[in-house]
Coordinates of C-alpha atoms in Angstrom, one line a residue:
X210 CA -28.3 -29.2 -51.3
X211 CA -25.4 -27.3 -52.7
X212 CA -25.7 -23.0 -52.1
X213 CA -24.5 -21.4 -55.5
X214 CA -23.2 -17.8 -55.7
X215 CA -25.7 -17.6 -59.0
X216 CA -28.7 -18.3 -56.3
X217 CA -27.4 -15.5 -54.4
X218 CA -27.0 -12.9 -57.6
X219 CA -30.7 -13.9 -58.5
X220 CA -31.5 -12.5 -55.5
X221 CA -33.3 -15.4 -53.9
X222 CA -32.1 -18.3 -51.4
X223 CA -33.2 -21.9 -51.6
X224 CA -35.2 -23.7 -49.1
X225 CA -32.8 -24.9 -47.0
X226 CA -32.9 -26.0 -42.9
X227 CA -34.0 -23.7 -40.6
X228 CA -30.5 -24.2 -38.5
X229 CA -28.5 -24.3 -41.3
X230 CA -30.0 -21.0 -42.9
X231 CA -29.4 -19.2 -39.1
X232 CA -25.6 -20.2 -39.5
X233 CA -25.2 -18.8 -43.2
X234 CA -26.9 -15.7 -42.2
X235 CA -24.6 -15.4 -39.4
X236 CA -21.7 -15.4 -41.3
X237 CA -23.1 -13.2 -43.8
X238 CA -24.7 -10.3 -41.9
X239 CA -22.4 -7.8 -39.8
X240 CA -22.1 -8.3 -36.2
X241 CA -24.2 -5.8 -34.2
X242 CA -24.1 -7.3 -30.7
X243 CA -21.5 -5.9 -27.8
X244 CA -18.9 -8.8 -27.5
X245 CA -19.3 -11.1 -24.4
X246 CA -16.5 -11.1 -22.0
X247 CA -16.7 -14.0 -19.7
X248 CA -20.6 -14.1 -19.5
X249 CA -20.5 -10.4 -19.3
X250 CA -21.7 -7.8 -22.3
X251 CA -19.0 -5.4 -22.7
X252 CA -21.0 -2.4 -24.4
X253 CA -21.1 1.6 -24.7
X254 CA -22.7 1.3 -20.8
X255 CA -20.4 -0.7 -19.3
X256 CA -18.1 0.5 -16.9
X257 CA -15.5 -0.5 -18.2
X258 CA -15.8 1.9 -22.0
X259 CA -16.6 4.9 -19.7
X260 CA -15.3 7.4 -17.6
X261 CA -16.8 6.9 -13.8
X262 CA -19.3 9.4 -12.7
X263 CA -16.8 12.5 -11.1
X264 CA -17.8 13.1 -7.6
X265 CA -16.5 17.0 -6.1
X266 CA -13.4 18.0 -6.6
X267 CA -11.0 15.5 -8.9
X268 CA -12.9 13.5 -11.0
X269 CA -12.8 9.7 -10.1
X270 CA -10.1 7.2 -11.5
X271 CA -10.6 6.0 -15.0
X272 CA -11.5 2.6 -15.6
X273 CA -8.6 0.9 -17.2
X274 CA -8.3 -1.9 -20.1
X275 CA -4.5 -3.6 -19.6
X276 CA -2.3 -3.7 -23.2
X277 CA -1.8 -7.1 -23.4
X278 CA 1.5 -7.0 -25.1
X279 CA 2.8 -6.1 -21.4
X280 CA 0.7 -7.7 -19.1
X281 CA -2.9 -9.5 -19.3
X282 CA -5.2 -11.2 -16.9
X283 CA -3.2 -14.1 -16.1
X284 CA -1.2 -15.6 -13.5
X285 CA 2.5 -14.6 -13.6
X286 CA 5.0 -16.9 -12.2
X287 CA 8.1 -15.3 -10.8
X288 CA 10.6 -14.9 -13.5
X289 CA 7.6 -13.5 -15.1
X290 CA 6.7 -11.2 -12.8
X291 CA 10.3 -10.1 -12.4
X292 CA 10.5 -9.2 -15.9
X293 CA 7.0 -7.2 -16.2
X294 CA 8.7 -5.1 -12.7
X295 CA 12.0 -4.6 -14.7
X296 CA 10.1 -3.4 -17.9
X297 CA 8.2 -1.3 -16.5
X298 CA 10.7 0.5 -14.5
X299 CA 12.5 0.8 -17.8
X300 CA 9.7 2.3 -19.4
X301 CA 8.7 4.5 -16.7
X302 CA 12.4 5.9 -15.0
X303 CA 10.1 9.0 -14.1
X304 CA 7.5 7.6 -12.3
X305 CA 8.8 4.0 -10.9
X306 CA 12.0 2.4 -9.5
X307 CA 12.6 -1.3 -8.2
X308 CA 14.1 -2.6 -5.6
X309 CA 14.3 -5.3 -3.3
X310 CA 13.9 -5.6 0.6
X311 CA 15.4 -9.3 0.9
X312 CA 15.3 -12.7 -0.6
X313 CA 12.5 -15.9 -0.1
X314 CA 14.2 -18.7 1.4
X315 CA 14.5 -20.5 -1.7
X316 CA 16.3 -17.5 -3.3
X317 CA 13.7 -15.4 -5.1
X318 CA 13.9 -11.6 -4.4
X319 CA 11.4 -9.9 -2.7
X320 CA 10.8 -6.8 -5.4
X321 CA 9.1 -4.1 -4.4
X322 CA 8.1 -1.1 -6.9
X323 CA 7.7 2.4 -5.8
X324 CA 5.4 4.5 -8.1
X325 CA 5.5 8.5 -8.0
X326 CA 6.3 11.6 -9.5
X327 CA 9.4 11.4 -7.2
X328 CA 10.2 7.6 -7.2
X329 CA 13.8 8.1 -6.0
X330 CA 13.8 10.9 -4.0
X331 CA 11.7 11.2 -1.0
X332 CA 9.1 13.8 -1.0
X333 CA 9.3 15.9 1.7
X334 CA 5.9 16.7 3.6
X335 CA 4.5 13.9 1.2
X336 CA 3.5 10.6 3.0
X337 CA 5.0 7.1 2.0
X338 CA 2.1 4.4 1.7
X339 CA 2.3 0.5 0.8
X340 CA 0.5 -2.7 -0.4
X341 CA 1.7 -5.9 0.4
X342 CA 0.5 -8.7 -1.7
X343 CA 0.4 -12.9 -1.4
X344 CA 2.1 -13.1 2.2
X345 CA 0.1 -16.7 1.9
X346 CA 1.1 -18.0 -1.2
X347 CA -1.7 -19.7 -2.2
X348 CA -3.7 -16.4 -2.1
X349 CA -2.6 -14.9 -5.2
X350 CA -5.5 -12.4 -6.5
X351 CA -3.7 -9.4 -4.5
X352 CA -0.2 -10.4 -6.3
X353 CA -2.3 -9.7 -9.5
X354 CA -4.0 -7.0 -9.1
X355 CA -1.1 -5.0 -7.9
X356 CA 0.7 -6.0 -11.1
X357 CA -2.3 -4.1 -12.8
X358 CA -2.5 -1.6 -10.6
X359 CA 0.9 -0.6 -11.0
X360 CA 0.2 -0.5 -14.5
X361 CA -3.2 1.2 -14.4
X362 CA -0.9 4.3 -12.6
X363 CA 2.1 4.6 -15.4
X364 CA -0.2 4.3 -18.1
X365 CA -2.8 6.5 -16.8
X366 CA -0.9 9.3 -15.0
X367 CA -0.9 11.7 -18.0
X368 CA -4.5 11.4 -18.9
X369 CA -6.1 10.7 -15.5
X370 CA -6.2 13.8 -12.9
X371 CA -6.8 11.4 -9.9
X372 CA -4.0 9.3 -10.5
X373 CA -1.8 12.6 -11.0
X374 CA -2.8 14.3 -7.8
X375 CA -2.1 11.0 -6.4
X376 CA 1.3 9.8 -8.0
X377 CA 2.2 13.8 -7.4
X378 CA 1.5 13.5 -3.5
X379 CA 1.9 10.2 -2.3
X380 CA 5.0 8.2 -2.8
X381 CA 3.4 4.2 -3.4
X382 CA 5.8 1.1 -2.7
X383 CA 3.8 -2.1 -4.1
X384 CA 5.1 -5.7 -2.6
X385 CA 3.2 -8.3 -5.4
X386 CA 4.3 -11.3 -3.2
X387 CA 6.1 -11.4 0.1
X388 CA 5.9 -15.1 -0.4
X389 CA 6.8 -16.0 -3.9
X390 CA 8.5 -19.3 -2.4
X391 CA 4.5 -20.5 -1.1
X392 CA 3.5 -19.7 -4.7
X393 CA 5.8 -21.7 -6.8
X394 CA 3.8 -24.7 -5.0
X395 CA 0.3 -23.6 -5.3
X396 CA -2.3 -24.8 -7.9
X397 CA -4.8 -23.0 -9.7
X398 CA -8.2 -23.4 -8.9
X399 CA -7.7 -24.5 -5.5
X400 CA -10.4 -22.5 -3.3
X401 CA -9.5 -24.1 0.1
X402 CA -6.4 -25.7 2.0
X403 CA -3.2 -25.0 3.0
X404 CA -0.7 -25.9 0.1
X405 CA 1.2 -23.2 -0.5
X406 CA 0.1 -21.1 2.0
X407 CA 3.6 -21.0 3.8
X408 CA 6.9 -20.3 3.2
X409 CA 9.1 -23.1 2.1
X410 CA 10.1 -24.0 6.0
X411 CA 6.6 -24.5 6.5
X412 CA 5.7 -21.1 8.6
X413 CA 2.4 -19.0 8.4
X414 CA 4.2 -15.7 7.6
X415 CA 0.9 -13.7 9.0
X416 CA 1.5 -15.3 12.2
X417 CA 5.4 -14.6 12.5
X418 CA 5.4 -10.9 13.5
X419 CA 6.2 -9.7 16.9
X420 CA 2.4 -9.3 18.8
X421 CA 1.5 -6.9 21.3
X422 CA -0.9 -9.4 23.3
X423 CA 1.1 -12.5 23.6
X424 CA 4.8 -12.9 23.7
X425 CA 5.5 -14.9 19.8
X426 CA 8.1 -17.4 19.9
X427 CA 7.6 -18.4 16.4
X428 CA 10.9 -18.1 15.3
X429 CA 11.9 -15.4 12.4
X430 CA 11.7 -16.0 8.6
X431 CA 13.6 -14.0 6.0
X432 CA 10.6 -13.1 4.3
X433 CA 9.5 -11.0 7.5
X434 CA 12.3 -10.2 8.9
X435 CA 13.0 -8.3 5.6
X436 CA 9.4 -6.6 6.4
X437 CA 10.4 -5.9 9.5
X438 CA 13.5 -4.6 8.1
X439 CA 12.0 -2.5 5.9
X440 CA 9.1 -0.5 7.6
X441 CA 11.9 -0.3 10.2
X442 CA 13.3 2.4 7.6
X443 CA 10.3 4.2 5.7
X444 CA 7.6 6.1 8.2
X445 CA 5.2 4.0 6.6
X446 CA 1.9 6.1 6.8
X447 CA -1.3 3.8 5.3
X448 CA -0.8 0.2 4.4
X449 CA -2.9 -2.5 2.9
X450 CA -2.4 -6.2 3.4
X451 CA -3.8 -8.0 0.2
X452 CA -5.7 -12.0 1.2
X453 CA -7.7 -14.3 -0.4
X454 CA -10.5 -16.9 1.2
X455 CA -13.3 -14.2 2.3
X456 CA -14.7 -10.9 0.9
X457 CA -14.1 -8.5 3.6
X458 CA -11.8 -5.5 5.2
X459 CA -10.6 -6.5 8.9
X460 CA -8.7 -4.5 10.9
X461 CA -6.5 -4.2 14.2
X462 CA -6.5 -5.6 16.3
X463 CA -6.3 -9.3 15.2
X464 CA -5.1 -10.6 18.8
X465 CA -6.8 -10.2 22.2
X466 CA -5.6 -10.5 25.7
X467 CA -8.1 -13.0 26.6
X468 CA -6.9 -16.3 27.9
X469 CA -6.8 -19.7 25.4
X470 CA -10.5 -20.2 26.6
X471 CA -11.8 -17.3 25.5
X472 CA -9.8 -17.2 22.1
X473 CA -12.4 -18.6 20.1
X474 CA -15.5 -16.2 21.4
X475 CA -16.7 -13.7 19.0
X476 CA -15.5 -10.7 21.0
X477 CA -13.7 -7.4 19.2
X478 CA -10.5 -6.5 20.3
X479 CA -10.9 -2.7 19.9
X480 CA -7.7 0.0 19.0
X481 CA -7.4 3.7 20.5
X482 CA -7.9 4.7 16.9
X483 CA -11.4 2.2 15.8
X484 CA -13.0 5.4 14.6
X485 CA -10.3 5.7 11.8
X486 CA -9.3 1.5 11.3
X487 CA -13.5 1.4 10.7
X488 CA -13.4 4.5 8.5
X489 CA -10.7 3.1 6.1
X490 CA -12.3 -0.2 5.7
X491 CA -15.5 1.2 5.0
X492 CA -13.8 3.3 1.9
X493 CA -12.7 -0.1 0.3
X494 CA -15.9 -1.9 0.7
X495 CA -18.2 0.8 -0.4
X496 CA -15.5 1.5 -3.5
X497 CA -15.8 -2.2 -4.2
X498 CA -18.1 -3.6 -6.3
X499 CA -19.7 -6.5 -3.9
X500 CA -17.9 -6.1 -0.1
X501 CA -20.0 -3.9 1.0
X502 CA -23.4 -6.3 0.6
X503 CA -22.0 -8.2 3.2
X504 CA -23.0 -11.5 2.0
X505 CA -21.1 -14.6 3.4
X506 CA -18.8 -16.2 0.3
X507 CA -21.0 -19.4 1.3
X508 CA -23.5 -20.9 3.7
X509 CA -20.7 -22.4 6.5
X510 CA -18.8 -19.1 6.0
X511 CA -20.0 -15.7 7.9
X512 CA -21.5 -12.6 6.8
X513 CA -19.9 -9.0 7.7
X514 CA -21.8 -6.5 8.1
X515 CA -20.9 -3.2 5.5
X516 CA -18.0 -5.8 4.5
X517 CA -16.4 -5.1 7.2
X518 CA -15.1 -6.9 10.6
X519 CA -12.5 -6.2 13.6
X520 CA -10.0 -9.2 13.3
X521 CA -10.3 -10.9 16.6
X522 CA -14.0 -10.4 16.9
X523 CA -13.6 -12.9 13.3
X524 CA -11.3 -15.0 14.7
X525 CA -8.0 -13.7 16.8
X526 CA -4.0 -14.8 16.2
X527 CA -1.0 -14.2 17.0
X528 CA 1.7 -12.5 15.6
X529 CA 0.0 -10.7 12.5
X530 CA 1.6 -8.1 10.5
X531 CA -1.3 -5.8 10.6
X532 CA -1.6 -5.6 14.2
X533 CA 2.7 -5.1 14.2
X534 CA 2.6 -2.4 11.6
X535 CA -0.1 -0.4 13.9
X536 CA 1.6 -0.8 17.2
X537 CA 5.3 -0.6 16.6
X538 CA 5.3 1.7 14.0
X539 CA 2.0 3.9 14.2
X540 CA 1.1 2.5 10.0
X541 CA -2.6 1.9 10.0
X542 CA -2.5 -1.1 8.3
X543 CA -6.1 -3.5 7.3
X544 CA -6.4 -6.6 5.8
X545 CA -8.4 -7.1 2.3
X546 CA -9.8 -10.3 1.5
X547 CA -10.7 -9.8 -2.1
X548 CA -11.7 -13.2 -3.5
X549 CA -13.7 -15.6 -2.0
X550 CA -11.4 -18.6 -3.9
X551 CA -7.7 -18.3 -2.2
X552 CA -6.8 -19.4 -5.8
X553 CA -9.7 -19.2 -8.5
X554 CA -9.4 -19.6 -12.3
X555 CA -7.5 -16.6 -14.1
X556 CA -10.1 -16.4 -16.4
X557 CA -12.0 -14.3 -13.3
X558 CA -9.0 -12.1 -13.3
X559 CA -10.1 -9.3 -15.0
X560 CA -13.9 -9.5 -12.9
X561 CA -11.6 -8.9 -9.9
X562 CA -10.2 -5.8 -11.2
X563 CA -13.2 -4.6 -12.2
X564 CA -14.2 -4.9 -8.6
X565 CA -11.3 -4.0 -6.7
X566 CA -9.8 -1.0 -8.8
X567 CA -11.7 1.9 -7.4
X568 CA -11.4 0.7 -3.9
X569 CA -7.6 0.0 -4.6
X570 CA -6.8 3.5 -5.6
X571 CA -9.6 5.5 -3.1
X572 CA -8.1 3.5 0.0
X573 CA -3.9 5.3 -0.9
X574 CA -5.6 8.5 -0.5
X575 CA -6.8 8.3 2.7
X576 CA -3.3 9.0 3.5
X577 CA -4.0 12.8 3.0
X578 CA -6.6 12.6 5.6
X579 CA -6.3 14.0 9.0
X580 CA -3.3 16.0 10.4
X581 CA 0.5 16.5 8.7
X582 CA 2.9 18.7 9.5
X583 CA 6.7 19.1 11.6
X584 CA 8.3 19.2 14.4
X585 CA 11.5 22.4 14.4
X586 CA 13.9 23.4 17.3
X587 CA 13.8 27.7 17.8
X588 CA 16.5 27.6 15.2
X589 CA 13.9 26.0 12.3
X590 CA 15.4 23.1 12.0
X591 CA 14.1 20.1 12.1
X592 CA 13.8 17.3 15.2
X593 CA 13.8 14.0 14.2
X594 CA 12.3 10.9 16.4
X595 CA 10.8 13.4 18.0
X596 CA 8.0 11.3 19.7
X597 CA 3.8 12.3 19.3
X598 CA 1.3 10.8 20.4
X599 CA -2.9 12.0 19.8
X600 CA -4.2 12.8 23.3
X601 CA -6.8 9.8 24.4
X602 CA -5.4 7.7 21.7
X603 CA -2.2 5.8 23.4
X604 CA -0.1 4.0 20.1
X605 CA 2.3 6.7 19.0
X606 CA 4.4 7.4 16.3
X607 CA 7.4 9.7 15.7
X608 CA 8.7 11.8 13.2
X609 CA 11.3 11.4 10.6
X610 CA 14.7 13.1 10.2
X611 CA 12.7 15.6 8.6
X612 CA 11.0 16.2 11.6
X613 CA 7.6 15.6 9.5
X614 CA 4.8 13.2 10.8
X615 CA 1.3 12.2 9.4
X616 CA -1.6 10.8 11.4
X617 CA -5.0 10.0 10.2
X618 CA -7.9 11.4 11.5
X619 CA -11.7 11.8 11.2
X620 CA -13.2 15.5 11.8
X621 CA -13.1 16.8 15.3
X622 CA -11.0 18.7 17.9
X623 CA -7.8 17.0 19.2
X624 CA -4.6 17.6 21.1
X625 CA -0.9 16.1 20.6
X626 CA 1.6 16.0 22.8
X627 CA 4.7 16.1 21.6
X628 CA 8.5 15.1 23.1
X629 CA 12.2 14.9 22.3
X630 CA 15.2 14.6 24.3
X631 CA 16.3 17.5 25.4
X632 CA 13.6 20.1 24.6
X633 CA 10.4 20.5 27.2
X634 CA 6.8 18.8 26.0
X635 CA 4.6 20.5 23.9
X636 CA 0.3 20.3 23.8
X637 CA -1.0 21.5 20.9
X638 CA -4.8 21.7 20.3
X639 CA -5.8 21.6 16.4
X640 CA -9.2 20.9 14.6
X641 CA -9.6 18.2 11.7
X642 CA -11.8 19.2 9.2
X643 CA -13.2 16.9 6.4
X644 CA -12.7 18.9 3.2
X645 CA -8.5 18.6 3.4
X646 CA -5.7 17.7 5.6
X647 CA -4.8 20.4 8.6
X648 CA -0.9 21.3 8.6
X649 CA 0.0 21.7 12.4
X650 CA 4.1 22.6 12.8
X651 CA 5.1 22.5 16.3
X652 CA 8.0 24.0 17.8
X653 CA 9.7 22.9 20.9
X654 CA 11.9 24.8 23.3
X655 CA 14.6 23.8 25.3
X656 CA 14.6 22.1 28.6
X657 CA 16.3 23.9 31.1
X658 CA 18.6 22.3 33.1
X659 CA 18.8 22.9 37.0
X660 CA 21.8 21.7 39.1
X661 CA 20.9 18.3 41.0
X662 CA 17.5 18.4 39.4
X663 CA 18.3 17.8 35.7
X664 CA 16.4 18.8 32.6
X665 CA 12.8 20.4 33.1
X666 CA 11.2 22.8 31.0
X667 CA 7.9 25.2 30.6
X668 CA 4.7 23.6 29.9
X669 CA 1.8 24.8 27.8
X670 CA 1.9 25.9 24.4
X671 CA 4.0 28.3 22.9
X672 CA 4.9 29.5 19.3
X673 CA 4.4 27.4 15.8
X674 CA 0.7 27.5 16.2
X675 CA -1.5 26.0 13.8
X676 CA -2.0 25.9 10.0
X677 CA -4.3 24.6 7.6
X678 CA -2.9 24.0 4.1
X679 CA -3.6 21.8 1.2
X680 CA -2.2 18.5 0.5
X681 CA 1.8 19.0 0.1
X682 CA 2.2 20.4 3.1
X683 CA 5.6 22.4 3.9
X684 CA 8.7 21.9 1.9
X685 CA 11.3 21.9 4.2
X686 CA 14.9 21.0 3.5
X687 CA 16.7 19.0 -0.1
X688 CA 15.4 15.8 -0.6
X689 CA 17.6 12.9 -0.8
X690 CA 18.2 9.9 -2.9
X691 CA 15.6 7.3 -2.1
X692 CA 17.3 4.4 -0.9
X693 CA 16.3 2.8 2.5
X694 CA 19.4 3.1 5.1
X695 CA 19.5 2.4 8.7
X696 CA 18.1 4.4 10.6
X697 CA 17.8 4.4 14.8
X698 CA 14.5 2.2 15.8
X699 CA 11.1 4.5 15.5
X700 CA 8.4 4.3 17.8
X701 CA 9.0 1.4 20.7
X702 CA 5.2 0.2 21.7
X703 CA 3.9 0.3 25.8
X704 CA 5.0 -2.8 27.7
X705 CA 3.1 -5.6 26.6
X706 CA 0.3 -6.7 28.5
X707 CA 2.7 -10.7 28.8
X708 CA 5.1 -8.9 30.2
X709 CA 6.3 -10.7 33.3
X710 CA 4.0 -13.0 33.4
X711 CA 4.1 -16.8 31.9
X712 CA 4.2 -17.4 28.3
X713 CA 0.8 -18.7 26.4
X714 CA 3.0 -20.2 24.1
X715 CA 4.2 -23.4 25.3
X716 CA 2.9 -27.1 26.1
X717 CA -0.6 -28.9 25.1
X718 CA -3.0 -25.8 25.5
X719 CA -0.8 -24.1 22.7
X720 CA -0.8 -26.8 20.3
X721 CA -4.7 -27.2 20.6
X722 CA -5.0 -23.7 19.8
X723 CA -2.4 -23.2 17.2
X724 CA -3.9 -26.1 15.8
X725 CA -7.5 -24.4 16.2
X726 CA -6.2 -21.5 14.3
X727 CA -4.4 -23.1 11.4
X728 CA -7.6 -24.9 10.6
X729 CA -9.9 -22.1 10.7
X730 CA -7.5 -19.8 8.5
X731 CA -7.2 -22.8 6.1
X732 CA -10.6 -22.2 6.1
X733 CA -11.2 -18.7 5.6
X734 CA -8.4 -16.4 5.4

């Protein structure tokens, strides 16, 4: 039967099917339902349309809705990625600036985006922090969501008060992809294997670090050794390490001393500083949306407790960046695994931020927990590589040519110890409370030099005392043009417990258990 407009003006319809009559009403009546966005009802309650319940202090980070003329939720390949970085740092010359710490094998930069009030200039008193996305390039959720969460900072830092105090304190370097080269041959949609996951000379980049455990002789790959390079350069403070294949945080440390037997048993392999590694990776679980249930990805995969797991009681290797990052450099560096796919459909893009975004942002400003301050001769000025170390807690760290250092810390009473050639050792006792960061400057004296004795010095404490100050710290000294340069080699870690002894490296036992590992983290992460 044929619907007439006069049926309609006479204020009647005619009999007609029940499905057809649903379909003409549809098109006819306003729509009053919420949109669906990917199963999901995107209304006036959903997070994503509101601002997130403000806890004391600075009101939480808003959500965030990406303008898709710049970037959406899809997967960007590297020229496209390239040209979103170059964009933005067009867009944004006050808050972001690009550069590069090396090039893939196959030739494809390494770009690494700062984001800050100060991109250019270093910030003194103000800690450096980093995420390092897709070192396995068939892992590539991390790669996006630092894409969109350099974007949710440029295009939120004049309305959002978190993301000010943040940009405003913290200087942020983003690595997308350390292995772009692994992600050129990777296919969507691909939840387990190993294509793509190494660089294009077939090495596990997570397993070609220097290790403190057992002497690596994986040999080097650009793509680290411009890492290496470049925390070599930048007193890296707080780092994140972005993975795919499990939903949980794991931190250091990732190897144990235990023989090949025991490499495969369950047991932790515990840092000086497990208090704080456990701390941070319980702020990203309980900021995400799911980690924090704990529930295994699937029924042959584990379950982690809080969403969280030291990385050799999960399964230990050798030569991982996190476990390098800690001990070389003093950067408390954890590993997120973020999707339970190592490459799922971009269509679950934006379900991924959703979940990841508060725990993304929360996790940087841990970086302003704990103690900050410097280090000064008499004269005020400052020391750098002066060498500190928390009493009880045996990885140190040293201090830039500022003479400033950062160390994170839960509440409690401590002591440093302090030392730099040519001035006598310092212990300084200082308290950490929870509300903000304590500012402790320390000043050292010189050593005194007797004749056919050499240099000794007083011990005990004497003047620079102890502070407590908000986050910013002291400003001490010009800032200068951000550009790494060269600079002498930081903190050198104890001998290593292989030292002198045989290498675990070599004949049939290691290719069992290199072979061991590569299947499990095929597996899982």
């Amino acid at each position: 039967m044929i619907l007439r407009r006069s049926h309609l003006a006479a204020g009647h319809l005619p009999l007609l099917p029940i499905p057809l009559l649903w379909m003409i009403l549809a098109l006819l009546l306003p729509a009053t339902t919420p949109p669906m966005c990917h199963g999901k009802t995107v209304g006036p309650s959903d997070p994503l349309q509101v601002q997130l319940q403000p806890e004391q202090g600075l009101p939480e980070p808003r959500a965030y809705m990406p303008d898709a003329q710049h970037l959406d939720f899809v997967y960007h390949d590297h020229e496209e990625l390239t040209r979103f970085l170059r964009a933005t740092s067009a867009r944004y010359p006050n808050l972001t600036a690009l550069y590069s710490i090396g090039k893939s094998i196959q030739g494809r930069d390494l770009w690494v985006m700062v984001v800050s009030s100060s991109p250019y200039e270093h910030m003194v008193g103000k800690p450096d922090v980093k995420y390092v996305g897709n070192i396995h390039g068939n892992e590539p959720v991390g790669r996006e969501m630092l894409l969109h969460l350099i974007q949710y900072f440029v295009t939120s830092y004049n309305s959002d008060q978190y993301v000010k105090w943040l940009l405003d304190n913290t200087r942020i370097h983003i690595l997308p992809t350390m292995n772009p080269d692994g992600y050129a041959v990777s296919k969507e949609g691909t939840c387990d294997g190993g294509q793509g996951r190494y660089n294009a000379r077939g090495f596990d980049l997570n397993r070609n670090f220097p290790d403190y455990f057992k002497q690596n002789n994986k040999r080097g790959q650009p793509e680290t050794d411009a890492v290496k390079d470049w925390i070599s350069k930048i007193q890296f403070v707080l780092s994140g390490s972005l993975h795919g294949g499990a939903l949980v945080a794991s931190y250091p440390y990732d190897n144990t001393p235990n023989s090949m037997f025991q490499t495969y048993s369950a047991a932790p392999s515990l840092t000086p500083d497990d208090d704080v590694f456990k701390h941070l990776s319980l702020v990203y679980a309980r900021n995400h949306a799911k980690m924090s249930r704990g529930v295994a990805c699937k029924s042959a995969t584990p379950a982690f407790e809080n969403g969280i797991t030291n990385g050799a009681a999960w399964y230990p290797l050798t030569g991982g960046m996190q476990d390098y990052n800690y001990v070389w450099y003093g950067c408390m560096e954890i590993t997120l695994e973020i999707s339970c796919c190592k490459f799922p459909p971009a269509y679950e893009l934006k379900k991924y931020w959703e979940d990841n975004q508060l725990s993304l942002i929360k996790f940087l400003a841990e970086a302003h927990r704990g103690v900050q301050g410097f280090v000064f001769d008499p004269a005020g000025m400052p020391i750098e590589r002066a060498s500190i170390k928390i009493k009880g807690r045996d990885v140190g760290f040293q201090t830039t040519k500022y003479g400033e250092f950062w160390r994170i810390l839960l509440p409690g009473y401590y002591k440093v110890e302090v030392f730099a050639e040519g001035f006598a050792p310092r212990e300084v006792e200082f308290v950490i409370v929870e509300q903000h960061p304590t500012l402790l400057n320390v000043t050292l004296q010189p050593s005194k030099r007797i004749e056919g004795i050499g240099a000794v010095g007083p011990a005990g404490i004497g003047p620079g005392g102890l502070g407590v100050g908000g986050v910013g710290g002291v400003g001490v000294g010009p800032g200068s043009l951000y550009r790494p340069i060269q600079t002498p080699q930081h903190y050198r870690p104890p001998v290593p417990p292989y030292a002198g002894a045989a290498s675990n490296d070599n004949g049939i036992f290691s290719t069992i258990s290199n072979g061991l590992n590569s299947l499990y983290s095929n597996i899982f992460g």
